[in-house]
mmCIF file of C-alpha atoms in Angstrom:
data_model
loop_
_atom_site.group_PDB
_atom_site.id
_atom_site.type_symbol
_atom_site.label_atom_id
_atom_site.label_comp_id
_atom_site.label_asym_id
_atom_site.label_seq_id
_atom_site.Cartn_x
_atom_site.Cartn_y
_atom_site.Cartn_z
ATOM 1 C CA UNK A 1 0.000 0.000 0.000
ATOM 2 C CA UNK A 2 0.821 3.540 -0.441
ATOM 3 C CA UNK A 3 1.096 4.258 3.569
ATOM 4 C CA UNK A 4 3.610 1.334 3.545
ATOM 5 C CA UNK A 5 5.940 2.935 1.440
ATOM 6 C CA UNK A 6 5.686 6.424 3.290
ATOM 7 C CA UNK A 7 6.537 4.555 6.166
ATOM 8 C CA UNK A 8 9.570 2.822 4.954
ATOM 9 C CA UNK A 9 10.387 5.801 3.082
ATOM 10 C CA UNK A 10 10.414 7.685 6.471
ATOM 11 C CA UNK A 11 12.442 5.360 8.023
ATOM 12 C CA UNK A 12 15.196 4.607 5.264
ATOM 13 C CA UNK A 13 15.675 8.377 5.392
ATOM 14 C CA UNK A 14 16.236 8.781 8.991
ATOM 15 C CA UNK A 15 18.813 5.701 8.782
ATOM 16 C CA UNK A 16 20.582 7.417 6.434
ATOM 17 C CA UNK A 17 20.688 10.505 8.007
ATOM 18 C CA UNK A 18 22.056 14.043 7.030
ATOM 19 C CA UNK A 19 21.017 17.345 6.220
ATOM 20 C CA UNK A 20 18.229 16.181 3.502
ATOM 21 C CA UNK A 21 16.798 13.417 5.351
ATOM 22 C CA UNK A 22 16.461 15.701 8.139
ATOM 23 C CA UNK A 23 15.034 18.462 5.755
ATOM 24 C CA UNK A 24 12.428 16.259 4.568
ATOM 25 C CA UNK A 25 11.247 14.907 7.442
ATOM 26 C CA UNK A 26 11.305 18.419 9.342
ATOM 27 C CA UNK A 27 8.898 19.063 6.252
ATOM 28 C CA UNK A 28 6.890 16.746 6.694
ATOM 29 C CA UNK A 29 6.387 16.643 10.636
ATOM 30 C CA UNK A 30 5.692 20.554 10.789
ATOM 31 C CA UNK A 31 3.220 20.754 7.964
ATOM 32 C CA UNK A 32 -0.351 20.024 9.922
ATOM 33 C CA UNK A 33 -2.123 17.164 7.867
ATOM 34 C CA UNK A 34 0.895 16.567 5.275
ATOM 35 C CA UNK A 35 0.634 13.069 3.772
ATOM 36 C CA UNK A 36 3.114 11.976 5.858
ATOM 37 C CA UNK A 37 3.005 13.267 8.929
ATOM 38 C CA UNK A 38 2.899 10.680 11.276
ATOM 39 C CA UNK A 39 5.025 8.740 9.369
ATOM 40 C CA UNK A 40 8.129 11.689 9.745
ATOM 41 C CA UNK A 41 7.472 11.831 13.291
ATOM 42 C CA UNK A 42 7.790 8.094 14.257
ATOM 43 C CA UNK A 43 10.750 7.624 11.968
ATOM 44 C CA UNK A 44 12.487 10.595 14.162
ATOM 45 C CA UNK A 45 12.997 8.328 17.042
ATOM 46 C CA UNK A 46 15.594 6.621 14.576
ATOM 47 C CA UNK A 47 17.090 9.149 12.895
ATOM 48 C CA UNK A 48 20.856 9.060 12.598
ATOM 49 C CA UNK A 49 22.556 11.203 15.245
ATOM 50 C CA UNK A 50 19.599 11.950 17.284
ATOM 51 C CA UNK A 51 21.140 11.725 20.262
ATOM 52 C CA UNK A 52 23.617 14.629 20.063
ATOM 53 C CA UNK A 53 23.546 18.546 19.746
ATOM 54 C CA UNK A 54 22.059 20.247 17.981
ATOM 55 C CA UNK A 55 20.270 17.978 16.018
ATOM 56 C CA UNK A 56 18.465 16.179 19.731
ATOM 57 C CA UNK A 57 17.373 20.033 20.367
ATOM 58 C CA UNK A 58 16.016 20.228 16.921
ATOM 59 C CA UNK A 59 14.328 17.076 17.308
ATOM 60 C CA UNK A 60 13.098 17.346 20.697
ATOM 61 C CA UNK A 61 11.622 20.730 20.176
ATOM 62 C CA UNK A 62 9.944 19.646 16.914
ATOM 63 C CA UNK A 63 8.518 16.545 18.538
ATOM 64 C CA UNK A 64 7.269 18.880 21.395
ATOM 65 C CA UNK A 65 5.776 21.735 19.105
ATOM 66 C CA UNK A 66 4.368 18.788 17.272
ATOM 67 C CA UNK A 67 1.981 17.811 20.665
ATOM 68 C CA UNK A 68 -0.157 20.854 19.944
ATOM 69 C CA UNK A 69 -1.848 19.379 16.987
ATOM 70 C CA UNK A 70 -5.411 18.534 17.625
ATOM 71 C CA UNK A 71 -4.967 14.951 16.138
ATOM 72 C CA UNK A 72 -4.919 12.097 18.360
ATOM 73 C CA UNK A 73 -3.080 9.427 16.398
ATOM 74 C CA UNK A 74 -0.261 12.711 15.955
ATOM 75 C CA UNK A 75 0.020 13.356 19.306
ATOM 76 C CA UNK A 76 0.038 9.573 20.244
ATOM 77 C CA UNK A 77 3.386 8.926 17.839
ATOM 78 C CA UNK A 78 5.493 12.281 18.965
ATOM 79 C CA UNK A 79 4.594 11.269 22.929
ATOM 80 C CA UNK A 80 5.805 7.635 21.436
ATOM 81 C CA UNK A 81 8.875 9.534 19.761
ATOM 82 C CA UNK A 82 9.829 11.587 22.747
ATOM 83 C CA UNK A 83 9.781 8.341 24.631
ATOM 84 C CA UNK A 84 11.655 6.344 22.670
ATOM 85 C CA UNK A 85 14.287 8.686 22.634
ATOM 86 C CA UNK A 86 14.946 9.182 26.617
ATOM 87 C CA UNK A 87 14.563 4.988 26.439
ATOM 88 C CA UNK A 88 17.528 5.416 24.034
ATOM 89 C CA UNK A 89 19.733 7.683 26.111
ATOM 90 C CA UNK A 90 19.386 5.370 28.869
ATOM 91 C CA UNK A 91 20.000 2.436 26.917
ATOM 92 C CA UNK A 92 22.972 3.769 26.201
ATOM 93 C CA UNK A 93 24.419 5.334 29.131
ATOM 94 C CA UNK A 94 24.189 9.674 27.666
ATOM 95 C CA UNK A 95 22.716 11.158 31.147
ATOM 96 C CA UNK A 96 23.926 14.369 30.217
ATOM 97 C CA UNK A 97 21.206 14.115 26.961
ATOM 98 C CA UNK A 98 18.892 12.388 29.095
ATOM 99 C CA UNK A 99 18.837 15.370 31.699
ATOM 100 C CA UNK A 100 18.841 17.468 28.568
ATOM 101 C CA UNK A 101 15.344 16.376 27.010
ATOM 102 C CA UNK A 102 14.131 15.661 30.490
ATOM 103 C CA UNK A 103 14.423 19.419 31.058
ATOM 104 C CA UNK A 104 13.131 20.558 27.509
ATOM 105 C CA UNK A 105 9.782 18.618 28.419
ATOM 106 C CA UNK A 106 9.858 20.057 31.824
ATOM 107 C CA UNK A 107 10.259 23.558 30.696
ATOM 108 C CA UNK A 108 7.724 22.769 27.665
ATOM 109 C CA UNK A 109 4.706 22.203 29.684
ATOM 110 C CA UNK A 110 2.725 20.707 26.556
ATOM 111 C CA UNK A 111 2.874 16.966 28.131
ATOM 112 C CA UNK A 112 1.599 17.803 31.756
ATOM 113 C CA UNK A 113 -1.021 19.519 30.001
ATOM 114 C CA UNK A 114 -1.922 16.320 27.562
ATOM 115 C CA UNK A 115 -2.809 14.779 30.860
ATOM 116 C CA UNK A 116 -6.382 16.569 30.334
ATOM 117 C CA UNK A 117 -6.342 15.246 26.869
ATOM 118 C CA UNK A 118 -10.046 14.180 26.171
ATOM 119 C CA UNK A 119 -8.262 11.026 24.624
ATOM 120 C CA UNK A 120 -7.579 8.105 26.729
ATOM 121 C CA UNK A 121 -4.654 6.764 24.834
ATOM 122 C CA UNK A 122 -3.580 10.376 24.777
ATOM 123 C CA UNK A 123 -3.337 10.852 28.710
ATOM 124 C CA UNK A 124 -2.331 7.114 29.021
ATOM 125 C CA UNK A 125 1.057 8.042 26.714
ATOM 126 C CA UNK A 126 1.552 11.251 28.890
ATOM 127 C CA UNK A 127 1.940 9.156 31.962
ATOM 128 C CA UNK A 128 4.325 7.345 30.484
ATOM 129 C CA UNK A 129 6.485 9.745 29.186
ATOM 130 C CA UNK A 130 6.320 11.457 32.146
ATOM 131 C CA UNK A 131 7.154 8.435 34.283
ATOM 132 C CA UNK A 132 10.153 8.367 32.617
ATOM 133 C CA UNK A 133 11.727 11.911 33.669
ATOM 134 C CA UNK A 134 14.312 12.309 36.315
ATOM 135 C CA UNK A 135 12.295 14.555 38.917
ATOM 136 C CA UNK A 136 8.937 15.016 38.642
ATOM 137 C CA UNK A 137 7.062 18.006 39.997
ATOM 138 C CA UNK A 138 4.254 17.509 42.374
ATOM 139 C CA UNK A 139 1.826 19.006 40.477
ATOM 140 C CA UNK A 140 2.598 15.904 38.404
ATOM 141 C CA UNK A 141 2.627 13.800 41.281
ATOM 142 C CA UNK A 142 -0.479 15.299 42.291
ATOM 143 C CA UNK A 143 -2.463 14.880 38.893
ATOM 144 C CA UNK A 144 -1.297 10.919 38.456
ATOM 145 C CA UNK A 145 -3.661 10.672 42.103
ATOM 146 C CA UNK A 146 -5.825 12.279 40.656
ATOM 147 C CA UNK A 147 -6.023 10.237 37.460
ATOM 148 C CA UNK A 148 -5.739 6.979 39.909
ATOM 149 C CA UNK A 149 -8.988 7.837 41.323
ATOM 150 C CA UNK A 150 -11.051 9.683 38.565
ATOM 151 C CA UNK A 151 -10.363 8.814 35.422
ATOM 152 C CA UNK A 152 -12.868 7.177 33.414
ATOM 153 C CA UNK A 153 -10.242 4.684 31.440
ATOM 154 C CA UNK A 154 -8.987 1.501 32.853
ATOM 155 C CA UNK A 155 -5.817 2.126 30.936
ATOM 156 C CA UNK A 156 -5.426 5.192 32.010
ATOM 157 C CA UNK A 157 -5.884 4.561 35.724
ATOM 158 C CA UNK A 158 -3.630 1.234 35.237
ATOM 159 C CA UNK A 159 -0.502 3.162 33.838
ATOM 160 C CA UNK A 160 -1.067 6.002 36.991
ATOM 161 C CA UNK A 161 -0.902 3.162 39.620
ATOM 162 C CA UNK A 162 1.517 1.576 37.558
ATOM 163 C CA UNK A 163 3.850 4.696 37.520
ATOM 164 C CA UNK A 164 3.328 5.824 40.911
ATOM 165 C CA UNK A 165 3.993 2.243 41.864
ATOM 166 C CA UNK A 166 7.427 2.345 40.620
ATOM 167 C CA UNK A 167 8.050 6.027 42.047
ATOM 168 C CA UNK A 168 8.490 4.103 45.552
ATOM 169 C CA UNK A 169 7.257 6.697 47.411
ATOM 170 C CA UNK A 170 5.230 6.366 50.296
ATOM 171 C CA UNK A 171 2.938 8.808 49.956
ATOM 172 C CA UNK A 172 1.377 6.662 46.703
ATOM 173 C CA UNK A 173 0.735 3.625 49.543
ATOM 174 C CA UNK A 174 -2.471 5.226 50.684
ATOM 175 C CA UNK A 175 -3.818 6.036 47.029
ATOM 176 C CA UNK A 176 -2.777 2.709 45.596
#
């Protein structure tokens, strides 16, 4: 099918790397509704290089800017995207780009606020991603309780209980 070949496409170019593969997909991934899209921003995650400077800063903050679209399936492959990344830096040992996107997505704001995301896979990706960051804040703390306890997705509260399970702190005893 066509989307097949998009997608492998997308992900030959990000194996090869360089300034055009990075041109096209940066094409692709900012235009809202390009044929394409989600295809550029999953194939990111691979792209050659991604874990040094500049190009993870380019990356990171296209992924990030790329959360505000209104589309579910877009915002489910950058949170997917952003993930796979930090899994990447710890994978391979690069704490010092680990703290660096960890603090980009702190600073950013757009993920915490995806927590309110009237999708369910949507908020369930959030907690994730936001599982995985060094410190959290305890506004985020605060909102995973709340998600525990309120939210109308099994999934959603699963992956809260799940993440505040592995947090180890004893305040989540009570709530869990």
């Amino acid at each position: 099918t066509i989307s097949a070949v998009r997608h492998q496409a997308s992900y030959t170019l990000a194996a090869i790397g360089g300034e055009f593969a990075l041109a096209t997909l940066g094409i692709a991934l900012l235009n809202h509704g390009t044929i394409g899209q989600v295809e550029a921003i999953e194939s990111l995650r691979i792209l050659r290089g991604v874990l040094r400077n500049p190009l993870r800063t380019k990356i990171i903050h296209w992924l990030l800017s790329t959360l505000n679209d209104l589309e579910e399936e877009v915002q489910i492959t950058a949170l997917d995207s952003l993930a796979y990344i930090i899994w990447q830096t710890q994978k391979r040992r690069r704490k010092s780009a680990y703290l660096a996107i960890c603090q980009a997505i702190q600073e950013d704001g757009t993920v915490f606020l995806l927590l309110f995301s009237p999708y369910a896979w949507v908020r369930q990706r959030a907690i994730e991603l936001l599982g995985m960051l060094d410190q959290r804040s305890p506004a985020v703390y605060q909102q995973f309780i709340c998600l525990l306890h309120t939210d109308n997705d099994s999934g959603v509260r699963a992956c809260a209980a799940f993440i505040l399970g592995e947090s180890g702190t004893r305040q989540a005893i009570a709530d869990l």
